[in-house]
Coordinates of N, CA and C in Angstrom, one line a residue:
M1 N -24.2 -22.7 -53.1 CA -23.5 -22.9 -51.9 C -23.6 -24.4 -51.4
T2 N -22.5 -25.0 -51.2 CA -22.6 -26.4 -50.8 C -22.8 -26.5 -49.3
Y3 N -23.2 -27.7 -48.9 CA -23.4 -28.0 -47.4 C -22.1 -27.7 -46.6
R4 N -21.0 -28.1 -47.2 CA -19.8 -27.9 -46.4 C -19.5 -26.5 -46.1
V5 N -19.6 -25.6 -47.0 CA -19.3 -24.1 -46.8 C -20.4 -23.6 -45.9
K6 N -21.6 -24.0 -46.1 CA -22.7 -23.5 -45.2 C -22.4 -24.0 -43.7
N7 N -22.1 -25.2 -43.5 CA -21.8 -25.7 -42.2 C -20.6 -25.0 -41.5
I8 N -19.6 -24.8 -42.3 CA -18.4 -24.1 -41.8 C -18.8 -22.6 -41.4
G9 N -19.6 -22.0 -42.2 CA -20.0 -20.6 -41.9 C -20.8 -20.6 -40.6
I10 N -21.7 -21.5 -40.4 CA -22.5 -21.6 -39.2 C -21.6 -21.9 -38.0
A11 N -20.7 -22.8 -38.2 CA -19.7 -23.1 -37.1 C -18.9 -21.9 -36.7
V12 N -18.5 -21.1 -37.6 CA -17.7 -19.9 -37.3 C -18.6 -18.9 -36.6
V13 N -19.8 -18.7 -37.0 CA -20.7 -17.7 -36.4 C -21.0 -18.2 -34.9
L14 N -21.3 -19.5 -34.7 CA -21.5 -20.0 -33.4 C -20.3 -19.9 -32.5
A15 N -19.1 -20.1 -33.0 CA -17.9 -20.0 -32.2 C -17.7 -18.5 -31.8
A16 N -17.9 -17.6 -32.7 CA -17.8 -16.2 -32.4 C -18.8 -15.8 -31.3
F17 N -20.0 -16.3 -31.4 CA -21.0 -16.0 -30.5 C -20.7 -16.5 -29.1
A18 N -20.1 -17.8 -29.1 CA -19.7 -18.4 -27.8 C -18.6 -17.6 -27.2
G19 N -17.6 -17.1 -28.0 CA -16.5 -16.3 -27.5 C -17.0 -15.0 -26.9
L20 N -18.0 -14.3 -27.5 CA -18.5 -13.1 -27.0 C -19.3 -13.4 -25.7
L21 N -20.0 -14.4 -25.6 CA -20.7 -14.8 -24.3 C -19.7 -15.1 -23.2
T22 N -18.6 -15.7 -23.5 CA -17.6 -16.0 -22.5 C -16.9 -14.7 -22.0
I23 N -16.6 -13.8 -22.9 CA -16.0 -12.5 -22.5 C -17.0 -11.7 -21.7
F24 N -18.3 -11.7 -22.1 CA -19.3 -11.0 -21.3 C -19.4 -11.6 -19.9
Y25 N -19.4 -12.9 -19.8 CA -19.6 -13.6 -18.5 C -18.4 -13.3 -17.6
V26 N -17.2 -13.4 -18.1 CA -16.0 -13.1 -17.3 C -15.9 -11.7 -16.8
A27 N -16.3 -10.7 -17.7 CA -16.3 -9.3 -17.3 C -17.3 -9.0 -16.2
N28 N -18.5 -9.6 -16.3 CA -19.5 -9.4 -15.3 C -19.1 -10.1 -14.0
Y29 N -18.5 -11.3 -14.1 CA -18.1 -12.0 -12.8 C -17.1 -11.2 -12.1
K30 N -16.1 -10.6 -12.8 CA -15.0 -9.9 -12.2 C -15.6 -8.6 -11.5
R31 N -16.6 -7.9 -12.2 CA -17.2 -6.7 -11.6 C -18.0 -7.1 -10.4
H32 N -18.7 -8.2 -10.4 CA -19.5 -8.7 -9.3 C -18.6 -9.0 -8.1
V33 N -17.5 -9.6 -8.3 CA -16.5 -10.0 -7.2 C -15.9 -8.7 -6.6
Q34 N -15.6 -7.8 -7.5 CA -15.0 -6.5 -7.0 C -16.0 -5.7 -6.2
N35 N -17.2 -5.7 -6.6 CA -18.2 -4.9 -5.9 C -18.6 -5.6 -4.6
G36 N -18.5 -6.9 -4.5 CA -18.8 -7.6 -3.3 C -17.8 -7.6 -2.2
E37 N -16.6 -7.1 -2.5 CA -15.5 -7.2 -1.5 C -15.7 -6.1 -0.5
N38 N -15.3 -6.4 0.8 CA -15.3 -5.4 1.8 C -14.1 -4.5 1.6
K39 N -14.3 -3.2 1.7 CA -13.2 -2.2 1.6 C -13.0 -1.6 2.9
V40 N -11.7 -1.3 3.1 CA -11.3 -0.6 4.4 C -10.4 0.6 4.0
S41 N -10.3 1.6 4.9 CA -9.4 2.7 4.7 C -8.1 2.5 5.4
V42 N -7.0 2.7 4.7 CA -5.7 2.6 5.3 C -4.9 3.9 5.0
L43 N -3.8 4.1 5.7 CA -2.9 5.2 5.4 C -1.8 4.8 4.5
V44 N -1.6 5.5 3.5 CA -0.5 5.2 2.5 C 0.4 6.4 2.4
A45 N 1.7 6.1 2.3 CA 2.7 7.2 2.2 C 2.5 7.9 0.9
A46 N 2.3 9.2 1.0 CA 2.1 10.1 -0.2 C 3.4 10.4 -0.8
R47 N 4.5 10.3 0.0 CA 5.9 10.5 -0.5 C 6.8 9.7 0.4
D48 N 8.0 9.6 0.1 CA 9.0 8.9 0.9 C 9.1 9.5 2.3
I49 N 9.1 8.7 3.3 CA 9.2 9.2 4.7 C 10.5 8.7 5.2
P50 N 11.5 9.6 5.5 CA 12.8 9.2 6.0 C 12.7 8.6 7.4
A51 N 13.7 7.7 7.7 CA 13.8 7.2 9.0 C 14.1 8.3 10.0
G52 N 13.5 8.3 11.2 CA 13.8 9.3 12.2 C 12.7 10.4 12.1
T53 N 11.8 10.4 11.2 CA 10.7 11.4 11.1 C 9.7 11.1 12.2
T54 N 9.3 12.0 13.0 CA 8.3 11.8 14.1 C 6.9 11.7 13.5
G55 N 6.0 11.0 14.2 CA 4.7 10.9 13.8 C 4.0 12.2 13.6
S56 N 4.2 13.2 14.5 CA 3.6 14.5 14.3 C 4.1 15.2 13.1
E57 N 5.4 15.0 12.7 CA 5.9 15.6 11.5 C 5.3 15.0 10.3
V58 N 5.1 13.7 10.3 CA 4.5 12.9 9.2 C 3.1 13.5 9.0
V59 N 2.3 13.7 10.0 CA 0.9 14.2 9.9 C 0.9 15.7 9.4
E60 N 1.7 16.5 10.1 CA 1.7 18.0 9.8 C 2.2 18.3 8.4
Q61 N 3.2 17.5 7.9 CA 3.8 17.8 6.6 C 3.1 17.0 5.5
H62 N 1.9 16.4 5.8 CA 1.1 15.6 4.8 C 1.9 14.5 4.1
Y63 N 2.6 13.8 4.8 CA 3.3 12.6 4.2 C 2.4 11.5 3.9
L64 N 1.2 11.5 4.5 CA 0.2 10.4 4.3 C -1.0 10.8 3.6
K65 N -1.6 9.8 3.0 CA -3.0 10.0 2.4 C -3.8 8.8 2.7
T66 N -5.1 8.9 2.7 CA -6.0 7.8 3.0 C -6.5 7.2 1.7
E67 N -6.4 5.9 1.6 CA -6.9 5.1 0.5 C -7.8 4.0 0.9
T68 N -8.8 3.7 0.1 CA -9.7 2.6 0.3 C -9.2 1.5 -0.5
V69 N -9.0 0.3 0.2 CA -8.5 -0.8 -0.5 C -9.3 -2.1 -0.1
P70 N -9.3 -3.1 -0.9 CA -10.0 -4.3 -0.5 C -9.4 -4.9 0.8
K71 N -10.2 -5.4 1.6 CA -9.7 -5.9 2.9 C -8.7 -7.0 2.8
R72 N -8.7 -7.8 1.7 CA -7.8 -8.9 1.5 C -6.4 -8.4 1.2
T73 N -6.2 -7.1 0.8 CA -4.9 -6.6 0.4 C -4.3 -5.7 1.5
V74 N -4.9 -5.6 2.7 CA -4.4 -4.8 3.8 C -3.2 -5.6 4.4
V75 N -2.1 -4.8 4.6 CA -0.9 -5.4 5.2 C -1.1 -5.6 6.7
P76 N -0.7 -6.7 7.3 CA -0.8 -6.8 8.7 C -0.2 -5.7 9.5
G77 N -0.9 -5.1 10.4 CA -0.4 -4.0 11.2 C -0.6 -2.7 10.6
A78 N -1.4 -2.6 9.5 CA -1.6 -1.3 8.8 C -2.3 -0.3 9.7
I79 N -1.9 0.9 9.6 CA -2.4 2.0 10.4 C -3.6 2.7 9.6
S80 N -4.7 2.9 10.3 CA -5.9 3.5 9.6 C -6.2 4.9 10.1
E81 N -5.6 5.3 11.2 CA -5.8 6.7 11.7 C -4.5 7.3 12.1
T82 N -4.4 8.6 11.9 CA -3.2 9.3 12.2 C -2.9 9.4 13.7
S83 N -3.9 9.2 14.5 CA -3.7 9.3 16.0 C -2.9 8.1 16.5
Q84 N -2.8 7.1 15.7 CA -1.9 5.9 16.1 C -0.4 6.3 16.0
L85 N -0.1 7.4 15.4 CA 1.3 7.8 15.2 C 1.8 8.7 16.3
N86 N 0.9 9.1 17.3 CA 1.3 10.0 18.4 C 2.5 9.3 19.2
N87 N 3.5 10.1 19.5 CA 4.7 9.7 20.2 C 5.4 8.5 19.5
Q88 N 5.3 8.5 18.2 CA 6.0 7.5 17.5 C 7.0 8.1 16.5
V89 N 8.0 7.4 16.1 CA 9.0 7.9 15.1 C 9.2 6.7 14.1
A90 N 9.5 7.1 12.8 CA 9.7 6.2 11.8 C 11.1 5.5 12.1
T91 N 11.1 4.2 12.2 CA 12.4 3.5 12.5 C 13.2 3.1 11.3
E92 N 12.5 3.1 10.1 CA 13.1 2.9 8.9 C 12.4 3.6 7.8
Q93 N 13.0 3.7 6.6 CA 12.4 4.5 5.5 C 11.1 3.8 5.1
I94 N 10.1 4.7 4.8 CA 8.8 4.2 4.2 C 8.7 4.8 2.8
Y95 N 8.5 4.0 1.8 CA 8.5 4.5 0.4 C 7.1 4.9 0.0
R96 N 7.0 5.8 -1.0 CA 5.8 6.4 -1.5 C 4.9 5.2 -2.0
G97 N 3.6 5.3 -1.7 CA 2.7 4.2 -2.2 C 2.6 3.0 -1.2
E98 N 3.4 2.9 -0.3 CA 3.5 1.8 0.7 C 2.4 2.0 1.8
Q99 N 1.7 1.0 2.2 CA 0.8 1.1 3.3 C 1.7 1.3 4.6
V100 N 1.3 2.2 5.4 CA 2.0 2.5 6.6 C 1.6 1.5 7.7
T101 N 2.6 0.9 8.3 CA 2.3 -0.1 9.3 C 3.0 0.3 10.6
A102 N 2.4 -0.3 11.7 CA 2.9 0.0 13.0 C 4.4 -0.6 13.2
L103 N 4.7 -1.6 12.4 CA 6.1 -2.2 12.4 C 7.1 -1.2 12.0
R104 N 6.8 -0.2 11.2 CA 7.8 0.7 10.7 C 7.9 1.9 11.7
F105 N 7.2 2.0 12.7 CA 7.2 3.0 13.7 C 7.6 2.5 15.1
G106 N 8.2 3.2 15.9 CA 8.5 2.8 17.2 C 8.6 4.0 18.1
S107 N 8.9 3.8 19.4 CA 8.9 4.9 20.3 C 10.2 5.7 20.1
T108 N 10.3 6.9 20.6 CA 11.5 7.8 20.3 C 12.7 7.2 21.1
S109 N 12.5 6.4 22.1 CA 13.6 5.8 22.8 C 14.3 4.8 21.9
E110 N 13.7 4.2 20.9 CA 14.3 3.3 20.1 C 15.4 3.9 19.2
L111 N 15.3 5.2 19.0 CA 16.3 5.9 18.2 C 17.6 6.3 19.0
G112 N 17.5 6.3 20.3 CA 18.6 6.6 21.2 C 19.0 8.0 21.0
I113 N 20.3 8.3 20.9 CA 20.8 9.6 20.8 C 20.3 10.4 19.5
R114 N 20.0 9.6 18.5 CA 19.6 10.2 17.2 C 18.3 11.0 17.4
A115 N 17.5 10.7 18.4 CA 16.2 11.4 18.7 C 16.5 12.8 19.2
Q116 N 17.7 13.0 19.8 CA 18.0 14.3 20.4 C 18.7 15.3 19.4
L117 N 19.1 14.7 18.3 CA 19.8 15.6 17.3 C 18.8 16.2 16.4
K118 N 19.0 17.5 16.1 CA 18.1 18.3 15.3 C 18.9 19.1 14.2
G119 N 18.4 19.3 13.1 CA 19.0 20.1 12.1 C 20.3 19.6 11.6
T120 N 21.4 20.4 11.7 CA 22.7 19.9 11.2 C 23.6 19.3 12.3
E121 N 23.0 19.1 13.5 CA 23.8 18.5 14.6 C 24.2 17.1 14.2
R122 N 25.3 16.7 14.6 CA 25.8 15.3 14.4 C 26.4 14.7 15.7
A123 N 26.4 13.4 15.8 CA 27.0 12.7 16.9 C 28.2 11.9 16.4
M124 N 29.2 11.9 17.2 CA 30.4 11.1 16.9 C 30.7 10.2 18.0
Q125 N 31.3 9.0 17.7 CA 31.7 8.0 18.7 C 33.2 7.9 18.7
L126 N 33.8 8.0 19.8 CA 35.2 8.0 19.9 C 35.6 6.7 20.8
Q127 N 36.6 6.1 20.3 CA 37.1 4.9 21.1 C 37.9 5.4 22.3
G128 N 37.8 4.7 23.3 CA 38.6 5.0 24.5 C 38.4 4.0 25.6
D129 N 39.1 4.2 26.7 CA 38.8 3.3 27.9 C 38.4 4.2 29.1
A130 N 38.1 3.6 30.2 CA 37.7 4.3 31.4 C 38.8 5.2 32.0
N131 N 40.1 4.9 31.7 CA 41.2 5.6 32.3 C 41.5 6.9 31.6

C-alpha cells in the first residue's frame, strides 16, 4: 500500500468521523433548545367553527381542544381558558387547528339581527322609503 492510498483512506475516515460528530452536535443542540423553551397552553379549534356560533356552543359541543405550544409561537390575543368565551360569539369562521383568539370573537350585539335568528329562520331586507 502506498502512502498516497493510505493518506486518502485516513482522510476519508476522519471526514466521516467529523460528519458524524457534526450530526450528533446539531441533534443534541436542537433537543436542548426545545427542552429549554417555555411552553404555554392555548385553545385550538378541534374542527371548523362557523361564524355566529356562541361561545357556550363552542364549549358545549367540544369545538376546542387544549394544546401546549412553545411561548414564541403563541398568536397575539390567544385564548387559554374557555371562560374567556362567555357572552361571546364567533364573528368570523375559525378553521380546524387554528389557535383561537379574542379577535375572532365579539359580543352578540356585533351580529345585529343575525344573533336573534335561530334554526331555519331568515331575515330579508326590503327597499323602501318612510312614506
